[in-house]
PDB file of C-alpha atoms in Angstrom:
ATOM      1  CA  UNK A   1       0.000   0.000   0.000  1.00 60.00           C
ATOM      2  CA  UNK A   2       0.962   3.345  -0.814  1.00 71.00           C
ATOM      3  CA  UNK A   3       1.504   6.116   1.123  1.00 83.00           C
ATOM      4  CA  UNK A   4      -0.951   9.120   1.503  1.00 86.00           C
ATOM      5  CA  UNK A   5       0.603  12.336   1.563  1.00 91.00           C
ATOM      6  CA  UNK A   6      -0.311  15.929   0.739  1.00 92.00           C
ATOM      7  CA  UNK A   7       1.597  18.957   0.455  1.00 94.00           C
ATOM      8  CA  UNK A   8       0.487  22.576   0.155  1.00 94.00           C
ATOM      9  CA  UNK A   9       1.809  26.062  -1.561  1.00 95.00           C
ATOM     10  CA  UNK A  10       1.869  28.568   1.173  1.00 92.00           C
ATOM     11  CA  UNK A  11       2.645  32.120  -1.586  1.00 91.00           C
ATOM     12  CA  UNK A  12       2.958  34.094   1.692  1.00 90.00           C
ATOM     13  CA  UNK A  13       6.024  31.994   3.128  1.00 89.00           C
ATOM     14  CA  UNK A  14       6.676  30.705  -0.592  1.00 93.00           C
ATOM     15  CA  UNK A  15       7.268  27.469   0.655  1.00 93.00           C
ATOM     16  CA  UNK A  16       5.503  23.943   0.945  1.00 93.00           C
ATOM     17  CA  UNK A  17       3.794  22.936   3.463  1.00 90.00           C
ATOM     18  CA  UNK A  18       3.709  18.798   4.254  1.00 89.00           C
ATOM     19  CA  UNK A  19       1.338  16.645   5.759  1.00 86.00           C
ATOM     20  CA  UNK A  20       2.365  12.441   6.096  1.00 74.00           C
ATOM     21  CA  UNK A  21       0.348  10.243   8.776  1.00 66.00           C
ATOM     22  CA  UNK A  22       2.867   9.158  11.394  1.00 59.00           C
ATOM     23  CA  UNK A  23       2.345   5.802  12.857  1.00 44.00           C
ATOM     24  CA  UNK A  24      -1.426   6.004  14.429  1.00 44.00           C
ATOM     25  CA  UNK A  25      -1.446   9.605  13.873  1.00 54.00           C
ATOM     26  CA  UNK A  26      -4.383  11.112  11.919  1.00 55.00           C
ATOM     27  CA  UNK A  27      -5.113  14.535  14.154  1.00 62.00           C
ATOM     28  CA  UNK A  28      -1.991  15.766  12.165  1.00 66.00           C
ATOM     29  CA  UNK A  29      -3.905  15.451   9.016  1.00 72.00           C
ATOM     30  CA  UNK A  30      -6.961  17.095  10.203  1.00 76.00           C
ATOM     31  CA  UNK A  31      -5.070  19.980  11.785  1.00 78.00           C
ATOM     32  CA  UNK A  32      -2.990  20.539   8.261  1.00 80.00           C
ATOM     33  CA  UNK A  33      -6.464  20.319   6.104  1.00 82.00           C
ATOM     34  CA  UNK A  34      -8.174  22.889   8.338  1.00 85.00           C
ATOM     35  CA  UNK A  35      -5.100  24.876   7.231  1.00 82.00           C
ATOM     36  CA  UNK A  36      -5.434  24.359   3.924  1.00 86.00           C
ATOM     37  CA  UNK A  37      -9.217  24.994   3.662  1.00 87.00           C
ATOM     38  CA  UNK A  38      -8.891  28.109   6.036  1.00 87.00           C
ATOM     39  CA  UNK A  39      -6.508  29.785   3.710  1.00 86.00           C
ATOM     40  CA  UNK A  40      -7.692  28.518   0.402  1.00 88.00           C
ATOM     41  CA  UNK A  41      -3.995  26.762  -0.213  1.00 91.00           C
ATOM     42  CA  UNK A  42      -3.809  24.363  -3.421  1.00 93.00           C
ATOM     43  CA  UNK A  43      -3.418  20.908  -2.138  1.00 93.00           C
ATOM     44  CA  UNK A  44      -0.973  18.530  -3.785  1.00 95.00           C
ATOM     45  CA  UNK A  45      -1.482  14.682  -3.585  1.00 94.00           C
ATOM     46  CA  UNK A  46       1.341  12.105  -3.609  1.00 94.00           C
ATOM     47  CA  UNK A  47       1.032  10.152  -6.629  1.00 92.00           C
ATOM     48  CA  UNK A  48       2.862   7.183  -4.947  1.00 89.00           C
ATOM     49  CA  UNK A  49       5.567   7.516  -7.275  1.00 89.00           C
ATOM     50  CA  UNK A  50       9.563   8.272  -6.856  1.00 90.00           C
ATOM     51  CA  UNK A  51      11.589   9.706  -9.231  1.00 91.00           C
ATOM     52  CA  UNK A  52      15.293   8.195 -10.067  1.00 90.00           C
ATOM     53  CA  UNK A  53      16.810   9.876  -7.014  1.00 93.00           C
ATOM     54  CA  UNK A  54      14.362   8.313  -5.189  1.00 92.00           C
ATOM     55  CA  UNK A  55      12.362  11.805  -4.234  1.00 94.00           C
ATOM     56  CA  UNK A  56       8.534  11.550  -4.148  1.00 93.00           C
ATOM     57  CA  UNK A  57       6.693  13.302  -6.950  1.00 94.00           C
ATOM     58  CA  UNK A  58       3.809  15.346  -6.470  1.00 96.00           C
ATOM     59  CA  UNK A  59       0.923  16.787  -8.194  1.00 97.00           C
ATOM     60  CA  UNK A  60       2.495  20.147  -9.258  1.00 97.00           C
ATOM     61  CA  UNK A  61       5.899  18.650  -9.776  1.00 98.00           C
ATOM     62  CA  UNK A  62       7.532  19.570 -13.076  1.00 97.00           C
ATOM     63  CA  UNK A  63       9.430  16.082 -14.469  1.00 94.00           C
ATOM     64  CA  UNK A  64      11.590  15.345 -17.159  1.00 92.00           C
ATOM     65  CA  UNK A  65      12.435  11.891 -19.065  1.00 85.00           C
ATOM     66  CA  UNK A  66      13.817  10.463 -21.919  1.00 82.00           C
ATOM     67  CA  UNK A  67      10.675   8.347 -24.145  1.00 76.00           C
ATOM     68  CA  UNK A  68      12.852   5.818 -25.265  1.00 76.00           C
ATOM     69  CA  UNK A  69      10.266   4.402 -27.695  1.00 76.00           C
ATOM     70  CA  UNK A  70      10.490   8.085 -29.621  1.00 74.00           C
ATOM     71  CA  UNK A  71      13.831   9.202 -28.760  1.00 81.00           C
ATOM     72  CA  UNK A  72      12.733  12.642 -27.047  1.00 83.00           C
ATOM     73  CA  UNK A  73      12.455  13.978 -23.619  1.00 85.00           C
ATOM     74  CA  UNK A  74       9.686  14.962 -22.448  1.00 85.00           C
ATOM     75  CA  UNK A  75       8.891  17.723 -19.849  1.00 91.00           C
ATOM     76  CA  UNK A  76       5.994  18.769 -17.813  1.00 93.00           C
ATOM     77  CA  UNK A  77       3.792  18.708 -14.750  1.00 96.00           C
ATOM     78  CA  UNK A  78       2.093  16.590 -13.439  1.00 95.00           C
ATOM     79  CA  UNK A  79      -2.000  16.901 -12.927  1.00 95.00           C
ATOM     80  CA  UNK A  80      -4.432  14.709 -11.872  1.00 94.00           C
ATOM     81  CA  UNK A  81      -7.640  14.869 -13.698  1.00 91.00           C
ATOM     82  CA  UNK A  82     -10.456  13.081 -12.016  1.00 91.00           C
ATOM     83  CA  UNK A  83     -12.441  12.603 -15.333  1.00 91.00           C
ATOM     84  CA  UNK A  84      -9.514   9.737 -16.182  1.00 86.00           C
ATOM     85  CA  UNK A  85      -9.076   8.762 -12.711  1.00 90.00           C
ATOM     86  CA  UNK A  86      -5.398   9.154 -13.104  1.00 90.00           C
ATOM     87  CA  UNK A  87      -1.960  11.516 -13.288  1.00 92.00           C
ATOM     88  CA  UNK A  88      -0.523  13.008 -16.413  1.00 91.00           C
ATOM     89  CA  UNK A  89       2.260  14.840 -17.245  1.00 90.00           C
ATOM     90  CA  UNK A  90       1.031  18.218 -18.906  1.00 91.00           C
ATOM     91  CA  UNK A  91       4.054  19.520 -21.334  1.00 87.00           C
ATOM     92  CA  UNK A  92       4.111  23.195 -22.538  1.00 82.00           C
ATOM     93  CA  UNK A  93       1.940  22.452 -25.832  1.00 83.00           C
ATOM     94  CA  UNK A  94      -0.491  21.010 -23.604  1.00 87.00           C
ATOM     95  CA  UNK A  95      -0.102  17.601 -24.570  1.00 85.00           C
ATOM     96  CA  UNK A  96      -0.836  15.139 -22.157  1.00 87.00           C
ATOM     97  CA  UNK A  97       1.227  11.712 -21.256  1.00 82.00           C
ATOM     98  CA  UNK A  98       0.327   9.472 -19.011  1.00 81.00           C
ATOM     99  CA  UNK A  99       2.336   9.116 -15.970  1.00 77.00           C
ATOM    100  CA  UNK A 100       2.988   5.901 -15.053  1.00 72.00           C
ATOM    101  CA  UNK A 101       4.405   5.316 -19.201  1.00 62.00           C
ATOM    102  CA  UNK A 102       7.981   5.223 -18.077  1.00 58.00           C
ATOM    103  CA  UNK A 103       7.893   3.648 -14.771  1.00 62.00           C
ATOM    104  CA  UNK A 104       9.433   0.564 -15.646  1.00 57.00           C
ATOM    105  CA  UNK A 105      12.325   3.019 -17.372  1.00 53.00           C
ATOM    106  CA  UNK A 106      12.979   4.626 -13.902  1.00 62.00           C
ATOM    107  CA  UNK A 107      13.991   7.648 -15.591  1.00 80.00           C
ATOM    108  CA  UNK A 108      11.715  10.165 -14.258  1.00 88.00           C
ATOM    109  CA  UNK A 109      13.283  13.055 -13.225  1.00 94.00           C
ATOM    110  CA  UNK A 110      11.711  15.898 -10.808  1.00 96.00           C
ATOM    111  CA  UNK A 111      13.149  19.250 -11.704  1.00 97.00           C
ATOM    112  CA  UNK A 112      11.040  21.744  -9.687  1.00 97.00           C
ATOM    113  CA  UNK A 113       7.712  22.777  -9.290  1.00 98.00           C
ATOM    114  CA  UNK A 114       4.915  24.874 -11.371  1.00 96.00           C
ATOM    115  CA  UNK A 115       5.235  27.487  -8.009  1.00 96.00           C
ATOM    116  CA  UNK A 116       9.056  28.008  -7.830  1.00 96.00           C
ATOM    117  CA  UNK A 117       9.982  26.932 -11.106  1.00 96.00           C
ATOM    118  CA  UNK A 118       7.829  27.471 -14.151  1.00 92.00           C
ATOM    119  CA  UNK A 119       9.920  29.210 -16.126  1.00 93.00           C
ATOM    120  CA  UNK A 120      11.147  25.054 -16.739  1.00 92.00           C
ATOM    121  CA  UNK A 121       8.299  24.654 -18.323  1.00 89.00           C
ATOM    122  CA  UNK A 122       8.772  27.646 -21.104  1.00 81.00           C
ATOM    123  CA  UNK A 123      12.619  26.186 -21.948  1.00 56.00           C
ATOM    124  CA  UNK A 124      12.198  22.569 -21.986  1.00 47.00           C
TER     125      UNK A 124
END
């Protein structure tokens, strides 16, 4: 099983804000979505998926890989979209790709975020 995590975009600290359940814990996750909800913040899910460092990715998350089948590399963010009932990657024409297309590549590569970092998304 996967875990459930969140994160947050906090524009006055400019910084994330994380929310994990700790062993038993859940009052954490209640005290971090009253938060959220008080101040409007966009929520960011975990999709359950690491990059090739290792480091979680994120809805929000701007990755980079190589589509081996093609022979290009691909960059974008990731988005869930509820309609599909699963997470693309969004590049800058809009196109979307499925996330989980290279997971048996492990080449994904997180690169920043569509908060700190989406000027990535103009140059890639």
């Amino acid at each position: 099983m996967r875990d459930i995590k969140f994160r947050a975009w906090n524009d006055k600290l400019e910084e994330f804000c994380y929310a994990g359940p700790k062993e038993s814990d859940f009052e954490g996750f209640g005290i971090f979505f009253d938060w959220v909800e008080r101040w409007n913040l966009p929520l960011m899910q975990f999709t359950g998926l690491l990059d090739k460092a290792g480091k979680d990715i994120y809805e929000g998350d701007i990755i980079q890989w190589h589509n081996k089948c093609y022979g290009f590399w691909i960059c974008g963010y990731v988005k869930y979209e509820k309609d599909n009932a699963c997470y693309f990657v969004i590049d800058q024409h809009e196109t979307k790709n499925y996330l989980w297309y290279g997971i048996n590549e492990a080449q994904f590569e997180v690169i920043g975020n569509i908060y700190e970092n989406k000027d990535l998304l103009d140059t890639k």
